[in-house]
XYZ file of C-alpha atoms in Angstrom:
453
model
C 46.820 -63.246 -182.122
C 44.905 -61.084 -184.578
C 41.491 -61.116 -186.202
C 41.498 -60.894 -189.991
C 41.240 -57.361 -191.427
C 39.739 -58.581 -194.677
C 36.096 -58.048 -193.737
C 36.632 -54.464 -192.651
C 38.416 -53.615 -195.868
C 36.159 -55.574 -198.184
C 33.998 -52.725 -199.479
C 37.005 -50.531 -200.177
C 38.967 -53.273 -201.921
C 36.077 -54.298 -204.137
C 36.653 -51.187 -206.223
C 40.371 -51.875 -206.721
C 41.436 -53.841 -209.785
C 44.403 -56.061 -208.919
C 46.299 -57.801 -211.745
C 46.536 -61.558 -211.392
C 50.132 -62.631 -210.993
C 52.038 -65.687 -209.878
C 55.054 -63.678 -208.818
C 54.604 -59.927 -208.630
C 54.080 -58.705 -205.089
C 51.419 -56.132 -204.236
C 53.081 -52.772 -203.425
C 52.917 -51.861 -199.749
C 54.304 -48.885 -197.793
C 54.685 -50.895 -194.578
C 56.179 -54.149 -193.349
C 53.536 -56.704 -192.391
C 52.875 -57.888 -188.849
C 54.738 -60.843 -187.369
C 51.493 -61.822 -185.609
C 49.534 -64.105 -187.949
C 45.771 -64.164 -188.362
C 44.026 -66.844 -186.284
C 41.413 -67.953 -188.818
C 43.471 -69.553 -191.577
C 43.079 -73.285 -192.225
C 45.897 -75.647 -191.330
C 47.351 -78.762 -192.885
C 47.007 -82.065 -191.066
C 49.722 -84.717 -191.131
C 48.321 -88.146 -191.997
C 49.655 -91.643 -192.535
C 49.431 -91.158 -196.298
C 51.034 -87.666 -196.230
C 53.124 -87.434 -193.049
C 54.889 -84.214 -194.072
C 52.364 -82.054 -195.922
C 53.270 -78.697 -197.415
C 51.800 -75.762 -199.359
C 53.777 -74.679 -202.432
C 51.385 -72.246 -204.137
C 48.850 -69.621 -203.033
C 46.494 -67.510 -205.171
C 43.789 -64.938 -204.498
C 40.483 -64.353 -206.293
C 38.233 -61.379 -205.570
C 34.568 -61.242 -206.497
C 32.676 -58.232 -205.178
C 33.292 -58.004 -201.448
C 34.353 -61.638 -201.136
C 37.923 -62.893 -201.448
C 38.686 -66.574 -201.943
C 42.136 -68.002 -201.385
C 43.476 -71.132 -203.091
C 46.360 -73.179 -201.725
C 48.076 -76.039 -203.534
C 50.833 -78.444 -202.638
C 51.091 -81.942 -201.213
C 48.442 -82.735 -198.575
C 45.250 -84.713 -198.111
C 43.596 -83.213 -195.020
C 42.743 -79.655 -193.934
C 41.524 -78.427 -190.543
C 39.762 -75.150 -189.830
C 38.319 -74.302 -186.440
C 36.769 -77.558 -185.177
C 36.222 -78.984 -188.681
C 38.374 -81.354 -190.715
C 38.131 -81.767 -194.493
C 39.512 -84.209 -197.016
C 41.260 -82.111 -199.681
C 43.871 -83.579 -202.009
C 46.623 -81.102 -202.985
C 44.197 -78.186 -203.507
C 41.869 -76.243 -201.213
C 39.745 -73.090 -201.427
C 38.825 -71.011 -198.388
C 37.430 -67.619 -197.451
C 40.168 -65.031 -196.837
C 38.254 -63.304 -194.046
C 36.862 -66.212 -192.061
C 39.137 -69.047 -193.115
C 36.070 -71.191 -193.833
C 36.924 -74.016 -196.222
C 34.708 -74.196 -199.302
C 32.452 -77.232 -199.213
C 31.708 -76.956 -202.950
C 35.257 -76.705 -204.264
C 36.748 -80.186 -203.904
C 38.301 -81.457 -207.148
C 39.988 -84.848 -207.207
C 43.586 -84.500 -208.410
C 45.586 -87.592 -209.343
C 49.356 -87.195 -209.401
C 52.336 -85.931 -207.425
C 51.376 -82.424 -206.330
C 50.327 -78.862 -207.213
C 53.153 -76.359 -207.709
C 51.547 -73.241 -209.184
C 48.205 -71.404 -209.231
C 46.727 -68.419 -211.053
C 43.211 -66.975 -210.956
C 40.979 -65.067 -213.369
C 38.109 -63.154 -211.713
C 36.617 -62.269 -215.101
C 35.852 -65.926 -215.839
C 35.681 -67.098 -212.200
C 38.474 -69.556 -212.908
C 41.541 -70.967 -211.213
C 44.427 -72.444 -213.198
C 46.138 -75.348 -211.454
C 49.577 -76.605 -212.470
C 52.109 -79.112 -211.207
C 52.843 -82.738 -211.866
C 49.566 -84.622 -212.108
C 47.645 -86.631 -214.683
C 43.942 -85.942 -214.210
C 41.330 -83.857 -212.394
C 37.938 -85.373 -211.565
C 38.640 -88.176 -214.016
C 39.397 -85.781 -216.888
C 42.849 -86.204 -218.413
C 44.740 -82.974 -217.822
C 48.491 -83.661 -217.543
C 50.270 -80.886 -215.616
C 47.678 -78.103 -216.172
C 43.933 -77.641 -215.713
C 41.419 -74.794 -215.618
C 38.710 -75.131 -212.969
C 35.570 -73.263 -212.028
C 36.630 -71.320 -208.933
C 33.330 -71.986 -207.159
C 32.548 -75.607 -207.979
C 35.962 -76.978 -208.968
C 34.517 -78.351 -212.208
C 37.018 -78.884 -215.033
C 36.716 -76.477 -217.946
C 36.829 -78.969 -220.809
C 37.303 -76.263 -223.449
C 40.729 -75.549 -221.938
C 42.871 -78.487 -223.075
C 46.639 -77.810 -223.348
C 48.673 -80.062 -225.631
C 50.799 -81.532 -222.834
C 51.174 -85.254 -222.214
C 53.413 -85.127 -219.158
C 56.213 -83.220 -217.476
C 55.847 -80.581 -214.794
C 54.870 -76.916 -214.565
C 56.372 -74.900 -211.721
C 55.122 -71.359 -212.415
C 52.045 -69.646 -213.856
C 51.025 -66.067 -214.488
C 47.916 -64.663 -216.145
C 48.864 -61.393 -217.815
C 47.490 -58.927 -220.334
C 50.204 -57.746 -222.727
C 49.519 -55.247 -225.484
C 45.791 -55.794 -225.060
C 45.904 -59.600 -225.245
C 45.493 -61.927 -222.279
C 47.973 -64.795 -221.954
C 48.539 -67.620 -219.505
C 52.327 -67.761 -219.184
C 53.654 -71.125 -218.018
C 57.142 -72.307 -217.118
C 58.576 -75.690 -216.227
C 59.782 -78.861 -217.870
C 57.090 -79.158 -220.486
C 56.740 -78.182 -224.131
C 59.043 -75.277 -224.965
C 59.777 -74.765 -221.234
C 58.340 -71.228 -221.389
C 55.097 -70.593 -223.271
C 52.219 -68.126 -223.541
C 48.965 -70.073 -223.801
C 45.491 -68.971 -224.813
C 43.661 -68.751 -221.440
C 40.432 -70.031 -223.030
C 41.733 -73.006 -225.028
C 45.184 -73.801 -223.624
C 46.773 -73.665 -227.071
C 50.216 -72.152 -227.539
C 49.808 -68.627 -228.925
C 53.424 -68.473 -230.024
C 53.848 -65.085 -228.330
C 56.898 -66.267 -226.393
C 58.256 -68.114 -229.394
C 61.926 -67.113 -229.516
C 64.271 -67.431 -232.524
C 65.732 -70.504 -230.823
C 64.946 -72.855 -227.917
C 65.745 -72.780 -224.219
C 68.333 -75.521 -224.055
C 71.616 -76.934 -222.699
C 71.147 -78.150 -219.140
C 73.871 -77.031 -216.750
C 76.368 -79.909 -216.365
C 75.623 -81.942 -213.256
C 72.237 -80.326 -212.595
C 69.179 -82.390 -211.762
C 66.095 -82.832 -213.919
C 67.109 -81.639 -217.361
C 66.358 -78.326 -219.054
C 63.593 -76.486 -217.211
C 62.276 -73.090 -216.190
C 61.963 -72.718 -212.412
C 60.340 -69.329 -211.836
C 59.674 -66.136 -213.751
C 58.411 -62.642 -213.021
C 56.805 -60.038 -215.255
C 57.773 -56.434 -214.595
C 55.025 -53.888 -213.751
C 55.162 -52.336 -217.228
C 54.756 -55.679 -218.983
C 57.895 -55.125 -221.057
C 60.382 -57.499 -219.365
C 60.177 -61.104 -218.200
C 62.894 -62.333 -215.807
C 63.367 -66.123 -215.854
C 65.390 -68.576 -213.733
C 66.046 -72.251 -214.416
C 68.301 -75.063 -215.523
C 69.576 -73.872 -218.896
C 72.694 -72.405 -220.455
C 71.476 -71.236 -223.856
C 68.421 -69.240 -224.890
C 67.755 -68.589 -228.574
C 71.395 -69.291 -229.347
C 72.754 -66.870 -226.742
C 74.682 -67.805 -223.586
C 72.370 -67.288 -220.602
C 73.285 -69.619 -217.713
C 70.580 -69.924 -215.022
C 68.919 -66.608 -215.910
C 67.510 -64.857 -218.928
C 65.789 -61.510 -219.360
C 63.259 -61.344 -222.174
C 62.073 -58.119 -223.761
C 58.373 -58.089 -224.625
C 56.856 -56.038 -227.452
C 53.684 -56.212 -229.523
C 55.553 -58.432 -231.968
C 56.600 -60.958 -229.311
C 59.616 -61.795 -227.158
C 63.351 -61.479 -227.693
C 66.429 -62.047 -225.544
C 67.403 -58.843 -223.758
C 71.066 -57.907 -223.309
C 70.618 -57.717 -219.501
C 72.681 -60.431 -217.798
C 74.722 -60.417 -214.589
C 78.009 -62.318 -215.241
C 78.085 -63.745 -211.707
C 75.064 -65.946 -212.520
C 77.325 -68.090 -214.700
C 79.674 -68.899 -211.804
C 79.120 -72.167 -209.893
C 78.406 -72.371 -206.183
C 80.276 -74.686 -203.826
C 77.826 -77.591 -203.838
C 77.988 -80.265 -206.518
C 74.715 -81.882 -205.398
C 72.530 -82.195 -208.546
C 69.603 -80.295 -207.027
C 71.830 -77.327 -206.134
C 73.866 -76.898 -209.304
C 71.236 -74.812 -211.136
C 70.940 -72.708 -208.023
C 68.854 -69.637 -208.962
C 65.275 -70.085 -207.774
C 62.939 -67.201 -206.892
C 62.645 -63.902 -208.747
C 60.577 -60.748 -208.319
C 60.539 -57.101 -209.404
C 60.451 -53.974 -207.324
C 57.035 -52.259 -207.561
C 58.519 -49.477 -209.712
C 60.202 -51.945 -212.074
C 63.694 -50.544 -211.504
C 65.198 -53.587 -209.742
C 65.158 -57.388 -209.892
C 65.589 -59.581 -206.824
C 66.588 -63.248 -207.040
C 67.019 -66.003 -204.457
C 69.269 -69.026 -204.546
C 70.461 -72.294 -203.103
C 73.862 -73.768 -204.026
C 76.074 -73.510 -200.900
C 77.861 -70.234 -200.176
C 81.369 -69.924 -201.699
C 84.404 -70.316 -199.473
C 86.453 -67.670 -201.249
C 85.935 -64.089 -199.967
C 86.537 -62.894 -203.544
C 83.195 -64.427 -204.561
C 81.241 -62.867 -201.682
C 79.577 -59.448 -201.709
C 80.212 -57.523 -198.459
C 78.013 -54.631 -197.385
C 80.979 -52.828 -195.849
C 82.763 -52.699 -199.230
C 79.959 -51.021 -201.178
C 81.121 -50.141 -204.705
C 84.523 -51.649 -203.927
C 83.016 -55.126 -204.169
C 84.136 -57.222 -207.092
C 81.500 -57.070 -209.847
C 81.090 -60.833 -210.329
C 80.360 -61.953 -206.757
C 77.886 -64.814 -206.451
C 74.360 -65.096 -205.038
C 74.881 -68.624 -203.675
C 72.565 -69.307 -200.683
C 71.472 -65.692 -200.781
C 69.053 -63.004 -201.883
C 70.497 -60.640 -204.486
C 69.142 -57.359 -205.831
C 70.123 -55.831 -209.185
C 69.258 -52.654 -211.059
C 67.606 -52.989 -214.448
C 69.787 -50.076 -215.560
C 73.076 -51.822 -214.700
C 73.591 -55.605 -214.907
C 77.329 -55.417 -214.206
C 77.128 -55.394 -210.405
C 74.643 -56.096 -207.602
C 72.883 -53.404 -205.637
C 73.360 -55.781 -202.712
C 73.514 -59.460 -201.789
C 72.357 -60.838 -198.436
C 73.749 -64.285 -197.561
C 72.257 -66.939 -195.300
C 75.622 -68.595 -194.740
C 74.823 -72.019 -196.108
C 71.070 -72.567 -196.504
C 68.662 -72.221 -199.402
C 66.284 -69.371 -200.206
C 63.473 -70.633 -202.415
C 61.251 -67.612 -202.989
C 61.159 -63.807 -202.668
C 58.426 -61.157 -202.719
C 59.247 -57.451 -203.099
C 56.563 -55.031 -201.848
C 58.649 -51.862 -201.863
C 58.765 -51.624 -198.075
C 60.440 -55.023 -197.770
C 61.881 -57.952 -199.670
C 60.429 -61.046 -198.011
C 62.416 -64.264 -198.340
C 61.556 -67.838 -197.445
C 63.530 -71.079 -197.439
C 65.209 -73.350 -194.910
C 67.836 -70.908 -193.692
C 68.762 -69.952 -190.136
C 70.432 -66.578 -190.702
C 70.537 -63.432 -192.815
C 73.363 -60.828 -192.904
C 75.782 -63.764 -192.823
C 78.457 -63.387 -195.562
C 81.168 -65.223 -193.620
C 78.859 -67.926 -192.318
C 79.274 -71.414 -193.698
C 77.299 -74.637 -193.192
C 74.628 -72.743 -191.215
C 77.025 -71.043 -188.799
C 75.909 -67.547 -187.785
C 79.207 -65.702 -188.133
C 78.147 -62.491 -189.882
C 80.971 -60.316 -191.267
C 84.184 -61.222 -189.443
C 86.107 -58.138 -190.552
C 83.585 -55.495 -189.524
C 82.277 -57.705 -186.690
C 78.731 -57.056 -187.889
C 76.689 -59.945 -186.447
C 74.471 -62.286 -188.406
C 70.703 -61.863 -187.966
C 68.908 -64.942 -186.646
C 66.030 -65.602 -189.082
C 64.616 -69.114 -189.095
C 63.017 -70.048 -192.398
C 61.631 -66.613 -193.204
C 62.867 -63.042 -193.058
C 62.545 -59.550 -194.441
C 65.256 -57.389 -196.001
C 65.310 -53.603 -196.303
C 65.387 -52.910 -200.072
C 67.510 -49.780 -199.584
C 70.235 -51.183 -197.320
C 70.161 -54.871 -198.209
C 70.229 -55.790 -194.502
C 67.619 -57.692 -192.505
C 65.017 -55.521 -190.807
C 63.446 -56.328 -187.435
C 60.596 -58.489 -188.816
C 61.269 -61.950 -187.415
C 58.319 -64.308 -186.921
C 60.305 -67.486 -187.550
C 59.009 -70.795 -188.889
C 59.912 -74.414 -188.180
C 60.498 -75.963 -191.592
C 62.191 -78.986 -193.086
C 62.587 -78.388 -196.810
C 61.611 -74.738 -196.435
C 58.713 -72.643 -197.678
C 58.160 -72.054 -201.394
C 55.078 -69.809 -201.472
C 54.752 -66.087 -200.743
C 51.860 -63.937 -201.946
C 51.736 -60.245 -201.070
C 48.236 -58.756 -201.361
C 46.650 -55.431 -200.454
C 45.872 -56.713 -196.959
C 49.089 -58.521 -196.089
C 51.393 -61.443 -196.819
C 50.257 -65.040 -197.358
C 52.859 -67.673 -196.511
C 52.847 -71.301 -197.652
C 55.364 -73.832 -196.372
C 55.918 -77.096 -194.496
C 56.171 -75.458 -191.081
C 53.925 -76.307 -188.143
C 54.301 -72.793 -186.707
C 54.477 -69.125 -187.612
C 56.053 -67.173 -184.805
C 54.892 -68.623 -181.489
C 51.546 -69.881 -182.798
C 50.540 -73.044 -184.582
C 49.898 -72.464 -188.289
C 50.622 -75.653 -190.184
C 51.387 -74.914 -193.829
C 49.400 -71.669 -194.218
C 49.785 -68.343 -192.444
C 48.559 -64.819 -193.130
C 50.549 -61.827 -191.826
C 48.295 -58.731 -192.008
C 49.420 -55.190 -192.713
């Protein structure tokens, strides 16, 4: 058990300007602790929401104070001896874990899937699949006062339904944009953060279209990540064509002052199917993040690992691997300078990886897997590499991969999840984890855990 380090570092961190980002991880020279902070709030299972989960986490700094926001599917939060009614969204102090008694908006709908904050306007953007906030019609996206939770009525996007699964507030070429992705509007848009109107900045010569045959839910963007230089946007989702060009499951956009265009970067293996034909696994690429120096892209995937060794990337083969191996049920890393082959792929052996966060010292991965380093594993069997006899690494629900070697490092807290966690946020003080697990390591941390540096 550990006390939170946030108070001790508060004065130092107040002077550091951190860009708001839904995906990009904060660079760190060390791997975080496997011993989670004791103060974080916890979800409470209720009759109405028997299996609550956190799917989005965001941070907002104001002076020496840091407020965390967590969104997902829940209706009750506990912290210390106190219990609070909070529907799908909660704000709490990063240092003490104290739940805000002022921030308590009423959200009507399915759940919250994405969050972004703006310290300059003291705002939090909330996205997902809902219809209204505090009685104000705001389908899928709302802007709230970060202190009171009041709806900013001047921010009124033109959406009438659908779902948004990712958000990022970014300043590009001197202009601030709220980038959104999901199954809404043009699927990927850059909105005016003040009004919610489409700026047209991400308006491509043609649409994002052509759902992958057999995939669930129609054409949609799942996740995206902006590189540190603000010149590339990596996007995953259920699509096959972007602006008239073949881009199955993944597209790289190049960003300039004039707008966005489709970049030539594309790994051919992304177009190959995985083993599963289940509709929710067909469009298998999910999480995406950049290395802190912008030289590499890391993706995560579901889909069921292939049975053919020719489709599997083996660490022992190095450059002798076939160039179009798949990332099914795996974490894969690729160089921006060379899209023809992976730097490495780390397989779970049959279980999904929903999200990744690359801090430089580690690539953190979360899902509902049981193993890493498991290229010959299948249907959750921990076989490892049969030829070299390298064993699989037992990693339940969460793990950390060495960016240089592509193999699991020793960090192994373990979580007990059902669907698997879908939220990771790396900050200057550590790693925030959101999931459906009742535990983190050996301690009880239902839905929210903080692993300090």
